[in-house]
């Protein structure tokens, strides 16, 4: 049996994006009432009195979008100060990250995962359900700010959607060549996405690896992280490529985590 020592903490259930594979247009969205969300004191008490005593030492802050949570930097600082905390990370869409990256790093956050499904602003905006001024550049600025602040590893998560962004796989993989960035390709789950993309199926991780292999070659990264990604590397690259095969391969036997919802 795997040791379960990794807690994903949802700081808020809302998001400032509406990614179409997560919250498709037309879908009914039900959010927790603001007064029902865990306060900072309640969250820290749960960690200190419940989760840490039973062996949790690694924490990831998620959402919704965690950076819209008021006081997020202080939450990071408080969790980082627990003597038992061995690892503290965050998953974000990076839209608000440019102005917060250094403060988060200084508060004790060391690893960050950023969603980046396209390098093309129009495709990116279509995926995130945004119809006004493009949000791509602000996200890219957030990624650069995180890199400059010293986050290592800096991981980019790409949900590969057939006919939408799968033609960008090589361009996205190339981001790992000259930078110590870790690009992770996630198999698209068409389940429950009938409003948009639902008839497109999915592209397997092995098919993606073959495209990359044909272009540059591909070697086993000889690295195993804390999550479900299988890690590979373009020969000579500074960063790595990860593949999360939630459709083509079962990785439930590797599960080592629990989730704490925003309302507890």
PDB file of C-alpha atoms in Angstrom:
ATOM      1  CA  UNK A   1       0.000   0.000   0.000  1.00  0.00           C
ATOM      2  CA  UNK A   2       1.314   3.456  -0.929  1.00  0.00           C
ATOM      3  CA  UNK A   3       2.155   5.914   1.799  1.00  0.00           C
ATOM      4  CA  UNK A   4      -0.407   8.721   1.561  1.00  0.00           C
ATOM      5  CA  UNK A   5       1.503  11.840   2.599  1.00  0.00           C
ATOM      6  CA  UNK A   6       0.554  14.380  -0.061  1.00  0.00           C
ATOM      7  CA  UNK A   7      -2.398  16.748   0.447  1.00  0.00           C
ATOM      8  CA  UNK A   8      -3.918  18.863  -2.312  1.00  0.00           C
ATOM      9  CA  UNK A   9      -5.518  21.897  -0.684  1.00  0.00           C
ATOM     10  CA  UNK A  10      -8.201  23.761  -2.605  1.00  0.00           C
ATOM     11  CA  UNK A  11      -8.015  27.371  -1.398  1.00  0.00           C
ATOM     12  CA  UNK A  12     -11.061  28.472  -3.380  1.00  0.00           C
ATOM     13  CA  UNK A  13     -13.493  26.771  -5.752  1.00  0.00           C
ATOM     14  CA  UNK A  14     -13.814  29.691  -8.166  1.00  0.00           C
ATOM     15  CA  UNK A  15     -11.574  30.539 -11.113  1.00  0.00           C
ATOM     16  CA  UNK A  16     -10.916  33.618 -13.238  1.00  0.00           C
ATOM     17  CA  UNK A  17     -10.773  31.404 -16.355  1.00  0.00           C
ATOM     18  CA  UNK A  18     -13.448  29.118 -17.726  1.00  0.00           C
ATOM     19  CA  UNK A  19     -11.426  26.417 -19.456  1.00  0.00           C
ATOM     20  CA  UNK A  20     -13.757  24.521 -21.729  1.00  0.00           C
ATOM     21  CA  UNK A  21     -12.547  21.078 -20.691  1.00  0.00           C
ATOM     22  CA  UNK A  22     -13.116  21.968 -17.037  1.00  0.00           C
ATOM     23  CA  UNK A  23     -16.113  24.343 -16.954  1.00  0.00           C
ATOM     24  CA  UNK A  24     -17.728  24.191 -20.415  1.00  0.00           C
ATOM     25  CA  UNK A  25     -20.137  26.894 -21.543  1.00  0.00           C
ATOM     26  CA  UNK A  26     -23.667  25.943 -20.603  1.00  0.00           C
ATOM     27  CA  UNK A  27     -22.628  23.730 -17.723  1.00  0.00           C
ATOM     28  CA  UNK A  28     -24.280  24.301 -14.367  1.00  0.00           C
ATOM     29  CA  UNK A  29     -21.702  25.580 -11.887  1.00  0.00           C
ATOM     30  CA  UNK A  30     -22.333  25.427  -8.179  1.00  0.00           C
ATOM     31  CA  UNK A  31     -19.907  27.204  -5.875  1.00  0.00           C
ATOM     32  CA  UNK A  32     -19.534  27.110  -2.129  1.00  0.00           C
ATOM     33  CA  UNK A  33     -20.828  30.187  -0.351  1.00  0.00           C
ATOM     34  CA  UNK A  34     -18.025  32.546   0.635  1.00  0.00           C
ATOM     35  CA  UNK A  35     -18.885  32.204   4.319  1.00  0.00           C
ATOM     36  CA  UNK A  36     -18.548  28.423   4.048  1.00  0.00           C
ATOM     37  CA  UNK A  37     -14.953  28.471   2.811  1.00  0.00           C
ATOM     38  CA  UNK A  38     -12.293  27.524   5.313  1.00  0.00           C
ATOM     39  CA  UNK A  39     -10.740  30.588   6.908  1.00  0.00           C
ATOM     40  CA  UNK A  40      -6.963  30.802   7.076  1.00  0.00           C
ATOM     41  CA  UNK A  41      -7.037  29.935  10.777  1.00  0.00           C
ATOM     42  CA  UNK A  42      -9.335  26.947  10.191  1.00  0.00           C
ATOM     43  CA  UNK A  43      -7.123  25.648   7.392  1.00  0.00           C
ATOM     44  CA  UNK A  44      -3.939  25.932   9.435  1.00  0.00           C
ATOM     45  CA  UNK A  45      -5.624  24.277  12.412  1.00  0.00           C
ATOM     46  CA  UNK A  46      -6.713  21.339  10.241  1.00  0.00           C
ATOM     47  CA  UNK A  47      -3.193  20.914   8.915  1.00  0.00           C
ATOM     48  CA  UNK A  48      -1.580  21.182  12.344  1.00  0.00           C
ATOM     49  CA  UNK A  49      -4.044  19.056  14.321  1.00  0.00           C
ATOM     50  CA  UNK A  50      -5.345  16.546  11.768  1.00  0.00           C
ATOM     51  CA  UNK A  51      -3.203  16.050   8.673  1.00  0.00           C
ATOM     52  CA  UNK A  52       0.364  16.525   9.924  1.00  0.00           C
ATOM     53  CA  UNK A  53      -0.079  14.165  12.919  1.00  0.00           C
ATOM     54  CA  UNK A  54      -1.090  11.310  10.578  1.00  0.00           C
ATOM     55  CA  UNK A  55       1.929  11.800   8.318  1.00  0.00           C
ATOM     56  CA  UNK A  56       1.162  14.449   5.702  1.00  0.00           C
ATOM     57  CA  UNK A  57       4.324  16.392   4.879  1.00  0.00           C
ATOM     58  CA  UNK A  58       3.806  17.554   1.290  1.00  0.00           C
ATOM     59  CA  UNK A  59       1.202  20.124   0.331  1.00  0.00           C
ATOM     60  CA  UNK A  60      -0.045  21.543  -2.973  1.00  0.00           C
ATOM     61  CA  UNK A  61      -2.248  24.630  -3.132  1.00  0.00           C
ATOM     62  CA  UNK A  62      -4.895  24.491  -5.842  1.00  0.00           C
ATOM     63  CA  UNK A  63      -8.300  25.960  -6.687  1.00  0.00           C
ATOM     64  CA  UNK A  64     -10.249  26.891  -8.660  1.00  0.00           C
ATOM     65  CA  UNK A  65      -7.494  29.440  -9.038  1.00  0.00           C
ATOM     66  CA  UNK A  66      -5.518  29.773  -5.796  1.00  0.00           C
ATOM     67  CA  UNK A  67      -4.132  33.233  -6.588  1.00  0.00           C
ATOM     68  CA  UNK A  68      -7.591  34.818  -6.321  1.00  0.00           C
ATOM     69  CA  UNK A  69      -7.752  33.749  -2.664  1.00  0.00           C
ATOM     70  CA  UNK A  70      -7.222  36.795  -0.400  1.00  0.00           C
ATOM     71  CA  UNK A  71      -4.152  36.372   1.788  1.00  0.00           C
ATOM     72  CA  UNK A  72      -2.657  33.591  -0.321  1.00  0.00           C
ATOM     73  CA  UNK A  73       0.929  34.755   0.346  1.00  0.00           C
ATOM     74  CA  UNK A  74       0.375  34.590   4.108  1.00  0.00           C
ATOM     75  CA  UNK A  75      -1.183  31.137   3.767  1.00  0.00           C
ATOM     76  CA  UNK A  76       1.948  30.010   1.918  1.00  0.00           C
ATOM     77  CA  UNK A  77       4.176  31.534   4.578  1.00  0.00           C
ATOM     78  CA  UNK A  78       2.289  29.845   7.417  1.00  0.00           C
ATOM     79  CA  UNK A  79       2.338  26.375   5.823  1.00  0.00           C
ATOM     80  CA  UNK A  80       6.020  26.735   4.912  1.00  0.00           C
ATOM     81  CA  UNK A  81       6.810  27.475   8.563  1.00  0.00           C
ATOM     82  CA  UNK A  82       5.473  24.152   9.835  1.00  0.00           C
ATOM     83  CA  UNK A  83       8.592  22.138  10.778  1.00  0.00           C
ATOM     84  CA  UNK A  84       7.009  19.048   9.219  1.00  0.00           C
ATOM     85  CA  UNK A  85       6.518  20.641   5.779  1.00  0.00           C
ATOM     86  CA  UNK A  86       8.881  18.926   3.352  1.00  0.00           C
ATOM     87  CA  UNK A  87       7.421  20.244   0.113  1.00  0.00           C
ATOM     88  CA  UNK A  88       5.054  23.112  -0.718  1.00  0.00           C
ATOM     89  CA  UNK A  89       3.854  23.716  -4.274  1.00  0.00           C
ATOM     90  CA  UNK A  90       1.030  25.352  -6.214  1.00  0.00           C
ATOM     91  CA  UNK A  91      -0.983  24.835  -9.397  1.00  0.00           C
ATOM     92  CA  UNK A  92      -2.095  28.082 -11.064  1.00  0.00           C
ATOM     93  CA  UNK A  93      -3.174  29.532 -14.404  1.00  0.00           C
ATOM     94  CA  UNK A  94      -0.529  32.280 -13.873  1.00  0.00           C
ATOM     95  CA  UNK A  95      -2.840  35.141 -14.897  1.00  0.00           C
ATOM     96  CA  UNK A  96      -2.106  36.963 -11.623  1.00  0.00           C
ATOM     97  CA  UNK A  97       1.346  35.494 -11.106  1.00  0.00           C
ATOM     98  CA  UNK A  98       3.608  38.212 -12.545  1.00  0.00           C
ATOM     99  CA  UNK A  99       3.012  40.538  -9.618  1.00  0.00           C
ATOM    100  CA  UNK A 100       3.052  37.795  -6.992  1.00  0.00           C
ATOM    101  CA  UNK A 101       5.790  35.354  -8.021  1.00  0.00           C
ATOM    102  CA  UNK A 102       8.610  36.870  -5.972  1.00  0.00           C
ATOM    103  CA  UNK A 103       6.436  37.314  -2.870  1.00  0.00           C
ATOM    104  CA  UNK A 104       5.291  33.698  -3.093  1.00  0.00           C
ATOM    105  CA  UNK A 105       8.864  32.480  -3.467  1.00  0.00           C
ATOM    106  CA  UNK A 106      10.043  34.603  -0.549  1.00  0.00           C
ATOM    107  CA  UNK A 107       7.176  33.218   1.551  1.00  0.00           C
ATOM    108  CA  UNK A 108       8.433  29.665   1.037  1.00  0.00           C
ATOM    109  CA  UNK A 109       6.745  28.340  -2.104  1.00  0.00           C
ATOM    110  CA  UNK A 110       9.334  26.458  -4.134  1.00  0.00           C
ATOM    111  CA  UNK A 111       7.546  24.579  -6.904  1.00  0.00           C
ATOM    112  CA  UNK A 112       4.832  25.729  -9.252  1.00  0.00           C
ATOM    113  CA  UNK A 113       2.734  24.117 -11.993  1.00  0.00           C
ATOM    114  CA  UNK A 114       1.234  26.425 -14.614  1.00  0.00           C
ATOM    115  CA  UNK A 115      -1.485  25.601 -17.125  1.00  0.00           C
ATOM    116  CA  UNK A 116      -0.426  26.569 -20.660  1.00  0.00           C
ATOM    117  CA  UNK A 117      -2.488  24.792 -23.305  1.00  0.00           C
ATOM    118  CA  UNK A 118      -1.326  26.815 -26.304  1.00  0.00           C
ATOM    119  CA  UNK A 119       1.375  29.187 -27.526  1.00  0.00           C
ATOM    120  CA  UNK A 120      -1.122  30.815 -29.895  1.00  0.00           C
ATOM    121  CA  UNK A 121      -3.138  33.579 -28.207  1.00  0.00           C
ATOM    122  CA  UNK A 122      -6.337  32.927 -30.174  1.00  0.00           C
ATOM    123  CA  UNK A 123      -6.285  29.197 -29.453  1.00  0.00           C
ATOM    124  CA  UNK A 124      -5.397  29.841 -25.822  1.00  0.00           C
ATOM    125  CA  UNK A 125      -8.303  32.269 -25.401  1.00  0.00           C
ATOM    126  CA  UNK A 126     -10.743  29.839 -27.019  1.00  0.00           C
ATOM    127  CA  UNK A 127      -9.685  27.079 -24.630  1.00  0.00           C
ATOM    128  CA  UNK A 128     -10.011  29.278 -21.533  1.00  0.00           C
ATOM    129  CA  UNK A 129     -13.401  30.576 -22.679  1.00  0.00           C
ATOM    130  CA  UNK A 130     -12.306  34.202 -22.939  1.00  0.00           C
ATOM    131  CA  UNK A 131     -13.775  36.457 -25.623  1.00  0.00           C
ATOM    132  CA  UNK A 132     -12.270  39.878 -24.842  1.00  0.00           C
ATOM    133  CA  UNK A 133      -8.698  41.130 -24.918  1.00  0.00           C
ATOM    134  CA  UNK A 134      -6.297  38.202 -25.051  1.00  0.00           C
ATOM    135  CA  UNK A 135      -5.038  36.896 -21.742  1.00  0.00           C
ATOM    136  CA  UNK A 136      -2.148  34.916 -23.207  1.00  0.00           C
ATOM    137  CA  UNK A 137       0.558  37.574 -22.767  1.00  0.00           C
ATOM    138  CA  UNK A 138      -0.284  38.143 -19.110  1.00  0.00           C
ATOM    139  CA  UNK A 139      -0.011  34.401 -18.488  1.00  0.00           C
ATOM    140  CA  UNK A 140       3.317  34.271 -20.352  1.00  0.00           C
ATOM    141  CA  UNK A 141       4.570  37.201 -18.259  1.00  0.00           C
ATOM    142  CA  UNK A 142       3.588  35.246 -15.144  1.00  0.00           C
ATOM    143  CA  UNK A 143       5.582  32.248 -16.333  1.00  0.00           C
ATOM    144  CA  UNK A 144       8.642  34.412 -16.957  1.00  0.00           C
ATOM    145  CA  UNK A 145       8.277  36.042 -13.529  1.00  0.00           C
ATOM    146  CA  UNK A 146       8.147  32.639 -11.847  1.00  0.00           C
ATOM    147  CA  UNK A 147      11.262  31.553 -13.732  1.00  0.00           C
ATOM    148  CA  UNK A 148      13.114  34.712 -12.699  1.00  0.00           C
ATOM    149  CA  UNK A 149      12.005  34.319  -9.080  1.00  0.00           C
ATOM    150  CA  UNK A 150      13.771  30.965  -8.921  1.00  0.00           C
ATOM    151  CA  UNK A 151      11.001  28.366  -8.981  1.00  0.00           C
ATOM    152  CA  UNK A 152      12.558  25.012  -9.773  1.00  0.00           C
ATOM    153  CA  UNK A 153      11.132  22.918 -11.164  1.00  0.00           C
ATOM    154  CA  UNK A 154       8.768  25.118 -13.107  1.00  0.00           C
ATOM    155  CA  UNK A 155       6.204  22.844 -14.713  1.00  0.00           C
ATOM    156  CA  UNK A 156       3.890  23.666 -17.599  1.00  0.00           C
ATOM    157  CA  UNK A 157       0.735  21.562 -17.895  1.00  0.00           C
ATOM    158  CA  UNK A 158      -0.724  21.033 -21.374  1.00  0.00           C
ATOM    159  CA  UNK A 159      -4.068  19.309 -21.913  1.00  0.00           C
ATOM    160  CA  UNK A 160      -3.806  17.970 -25.469  1.00  0.00           C
ATOM    161  CA  UNK A 161      -7.109  18.382 -27.336  1.00  0.00           C
ATOM    162  CA  UNK A 162      -7.336  16.783 -30.802  1.00  0.00           C
ATOM    163  CA  UNK A 163      -7.891  19.333 -33.557  1.00  0.00           C
ATOM    164  CA  UNK A 164      -7.457  22.240 -31.155  1.00  0.00           C
ATOM    165  CA  UNK A 165      -3.882  22.334 -29.859  1.00  0.00           C
ATOM    166  CA  UNK A 166      -2.365  18.941 -30.679  1.00  0.00           C
ATOM    167  CA  UNK A 167      -0.521  20.477 -33.650  1.00  0.00           C
ATOM    168  CA  UNK A 168       1.505  22.511 -31.124  1.00  0.00           C
ATOM    169  CA  UNK A 169       2.980  19.534 -29.301  1.00  0.00           C
ATOM    170  CA  UNK A 170       6.441  19.928 -30.841  1.00  0.00           C
ATOM    171  CA  UNK A 171       6.532  23.685 -30.198  1.00  0.00           C
ATOM    172  CA  UNK A 172       5.523  23.149 -26.579  1.00  0.00           C
ATOM    173  CA  UNK A 173       8.012  20.314 -26.130  1.00  0.00           C
ATOM    174  CA  UNK A 174      10.757  22.599 -27.474  1.00  0.00           C
ATOM    175  CA  UNK A 175      10.291  24.875 -24.449  1.00  0.00           C
ATOM    176  CA  UNK A 176      12.193  22.251 -22.452  1.00  0.00           C
ATOM    177  CA  UNK A 177      15.301  22.346 -24.650  1.00  0.00           C
ATOM    178  CA  UNK A 178      16.946  25.630 -23.612  1.00  0.00           C
ATOM    179  CA  UNK A 179      15.235  26.139 -20.239  1.00  0.00           C
ATOM    180  CA  UNK A 180      14.992  24.052 -17.103  1.00  0.00           C
ATOM    181  CA  UNK A 181      11.256  23.811 -17.652  1.00  0.00           C
ATOM    182  CA  UNK A 182       9.263  20.638 -17.333  1.00  0.00           C
ATOM    183  CA  UNK A 183       6.494  20.398 -19.920  1.00  0.00           C
ATOM    184  CA  UNK A 184       3.805  17.865 -19.050  1.00  0.00           C
ATOM    185  CA  UNK A 185       1.329  16.614 -21.629  1.00  0.00           C
ATOM    186  CA  UNK A 186      -1.990  15.461 -20.197  1.00  0.00           C
ATOM    187  CA  UNK A 187      -4.349  13.195 -22.106  1.00  0.00           C
ATOM    188  CA  UNK A 188      -7.662  14.944 -22.726  1.00  0.00           C
ATOM    189  CA  UNK A 189     -10.654  13.324 -21.055  1.00  0.00           C
ATOM    190  CA  UNK A 190     -13.679  13.808 -23.351  1.00  0.00           C
ATOM    191  CA  UNK A 191     -15.941  12.438 -20.633  1.00  0.00           C
ATOM    192  CA  UNK A 192     -18.455  15.060 -19.547  1.00  0.00           C
ATOM    193  CA  UNK A 193     -17.329  17.620 -22.125  1.00  0.00           C
ATOM    194  CA  UNK A 194     -20.239  17.342 -24.559  1.00  0.00           C
ATOM    195  CA  UNK A 195     -20.706  21.106 -24.798  1.00  0.00           C
ATOM    196  CA  UNK A 196     -17.408  21.534 -26.609  1.00  0.00           C
ATOM    197  CA  UNK A 197     -14.630  19.187 -27.745  1.00  0.00           C
ATOM    198  CA  UNK A 198     -16.724  16.187 -26.661  1.00  0.00           C
ATOM    199  CA  UNK A 199     -16.687  14.488 -30.062  1.00  0.00           C
ATOM    200  CA  UNK A 200     -12.943  14.804 -30.595  1.00  0.00           C
ATOM    201  CA  UNK A 201     -11.687  11.776 -28.718  1.00  0.00           C
ATOM    202  CA  UNK A 202      -8.172  11.925 -27.315  1.00  0.00           C
ATOM    203  CA  UNK A 203      -4.533  11.466 -28.304  1.00  0.00           C
ATOM    204  CA  UNK A 204      -2.548   8.888 -26.352  1.00  0.00           C
ATOM    205  CA  UNK A 205       0.678   9.747 -24.583  1.00  0.00           C
ATOM    206  CA  UNK A 206       2.501   7.166 -26.667  1.00  0.00           C
ATOM    207  CA  UNK A 207       1.358   8.854 -29.877  1.00  0.00           C
ATOM    208  CA  UNK A 208       2.656  12.173 -28.543  1.00  0.00           C
ATOM    209  CA  UNK A 209       5.960  10.599 -27.527  1.00  0.00           C
ATOM    210  CA  UNK A 210       6.334   9.164 -31.027  1.00  0.00           C
ATOM    211  CA  UNK A 211       5.935  12.599 -32.607  1.00  0.00           C
ATOM    212  CA  UNK A 212       8.642  13.979 -30.345  1.00  0.00           C
ATOM    213  CA  UNK A 213      10.832  10.916 -30.838  1.00  0.00           C
ATOM    214  CA  UNK A 214      10.614  11.332 -34.620  1.00  0.00           C
ATOM    215  CA  UNK A 215      11.713  14.975 -34.346  1.00  0.00           C
ATOM    216  CA  UNK A 216      14.508  14.887 -31.755  1.00  0.00           C
ATOM    217  CA  UNK A 217      14.716  11.448 -30.227  1.00  0.00           C
ATOM    218  CA  UNK A 218      13.539  10.775 -26.696  1.00  0.00           C
ATOM    219  CA  UNK A 219      15.156   9.164 -23.696  1.00  0.00           C
ATOM    220  CA  UNK A 220      13.860   8.066 -20.322  1.00  0.00           C
ATOM    221  CA  UNK A 221      14.291  11.014 -17.982  1.00  0.00           C
ATOM    222  CA  UNK A 222      15.486   8.690 -15.194  1.00  0.00           C
ATOM    223  CA  UNK A 223      13.434  10.831 -12.831  1.00  0.00           C
ATOM    224  CA  UNK A 224      10.343   9.818 -10.930  1.00  0.00           C
ATOM    225  CA  UNK A 225       8.361  12.626  -9.389  1.00  0.00           C
ATOM    226  CA  UNK A 226       5.680  12.571  -6.738  1.00  0.00           C
ATOM    227  CA  UNK A 227       2.818  12.321  -9.203  1.00  0.00           C
ATOM    228  CA  UNK A 228       1.479  10.216 -12.067  1.00  0.00           C
ATOM    229  CA  UNK A 229       3.683  11.603 -14.857  1.00  0.00           C
ATOM    230  CA  UNK A 230       6.070   9.362 -16.793  1.00  0.00           C
ATOM    231  CA  UNK A 231       9.168  11.473 -17.384  1.00  0.00           C
ATOM    232  CA  UNK A 232      11.248  11.622 -20.576  1.00  0.00           C
ATOM    233  CA  UNK A 233      13.856  13.956 -22.004  1.00  0.00           C
ATOM    234  CA  UNK A 234      14.875  15.288 -25.395  1.00  0.00           C
ATOM    235  CA  UNK A 235      18.589  14.410 -25.713  1.00  0.00           C
ATOM    236  CA  UNK A 236      20.661  17.379 -24.549  1.00  0.00           C
ATOM    237  CA  UNK A 237      17.673  19.335 -23.248  1.00  0.00           C
ATOM    238  CA  UNK A 238      17.871  21.228 -19.958  1.00  0.00           C
ATOM    239  CA  UNK A 239      14.310  20.367 -18.965  1.00  0.00           C
ATOM    240  CA  UNK A 240      12.131  17.282 -19.170  1.00  0.00           C
ATOM    241  CA  UNK A 241       8.857  16.123 -20.676  1.00  0.00           C
ATOM    242  CA  UNK A 242       6.161  14.444 -18.630  1.00  0.00           C
ATOM    243  CA  UNK A 243       3.186  12.428 -19.826  1.00  0.00           C
ATOM    244  CA  UNK A 244       0.070  11.940 -17.731  1.00  0.00           C
ATOM    245  CA  UNK A 245      -1.887   9.096 -19.299  1.00  0.00           C
ATOM    246  CA  UNK A 246      -5.213   9.278 -17.539  1.00  0.00           C
ATOM    247  CA  UNK A 247      -7.044   7.670 -20.469  1.00  0.00           C
ATOM    248  CA  UNK A 248      -4.596   5.103 -21.856  1.00  0.00           C
ATOM    249  CA  UNK A 249      -2.880   3.903 -18.685  1.00  0.00           C
ATOM    250  CA  UNK A 250      -4.146   3.284 -15.187  1.00  0.00           C
ATOM    251  CA  UNK A 251      -2.000   4.860 -12.484  1.00  0.00           C
ATOM    252  CA  UNK A 252      -4.343   4.436  -9.528  1.00  0.00           C
ATOM    253  CA  UNK A 253      -1.838   2.046  -7.953  1.00  0.00           C
ATOM    254  CA  UNK A 254       0.601   4.969  -7.678  1.00  0.00           C
ATOM    255  CA  UNK A 255      -1.827   7.272  -5.871  1.00  0.00           C
ATOM    256  CA  UNK A 256      -0.344   8.867  -2.764  1.00  0.00           C
ATOM    257  CA  UNK A 257      -2.625  11.841  -2.171  1.00  0.00           C
ATOM    258  CA  UNK A 258      -5.790  13.198  -0.667  1.00  0.00           C
ATOM    259  CA  UNK A 259      -7.712  16.371  -1.428  1.00  0.00           C
ATOM    260  CA  UNK A 260      -9.083  18.951   0.988  1.00  0.00           C
ATOM    261  CA  UNK A 261     -11.921  20.962  -0.559  1.00  0.00           C
ATOM    262  CA  UNK A 262     -12.185  24.716  -0.131  1.00  0.00           C
ATOM    263  CA  UNK A 263     -15.075  24.340   2.305  1.00  0.00           C
ATOM    264  CA  UNK A 264     -13.412  21.564   4.284  1.00  0.00           C
TER     265      UNK A 264
END
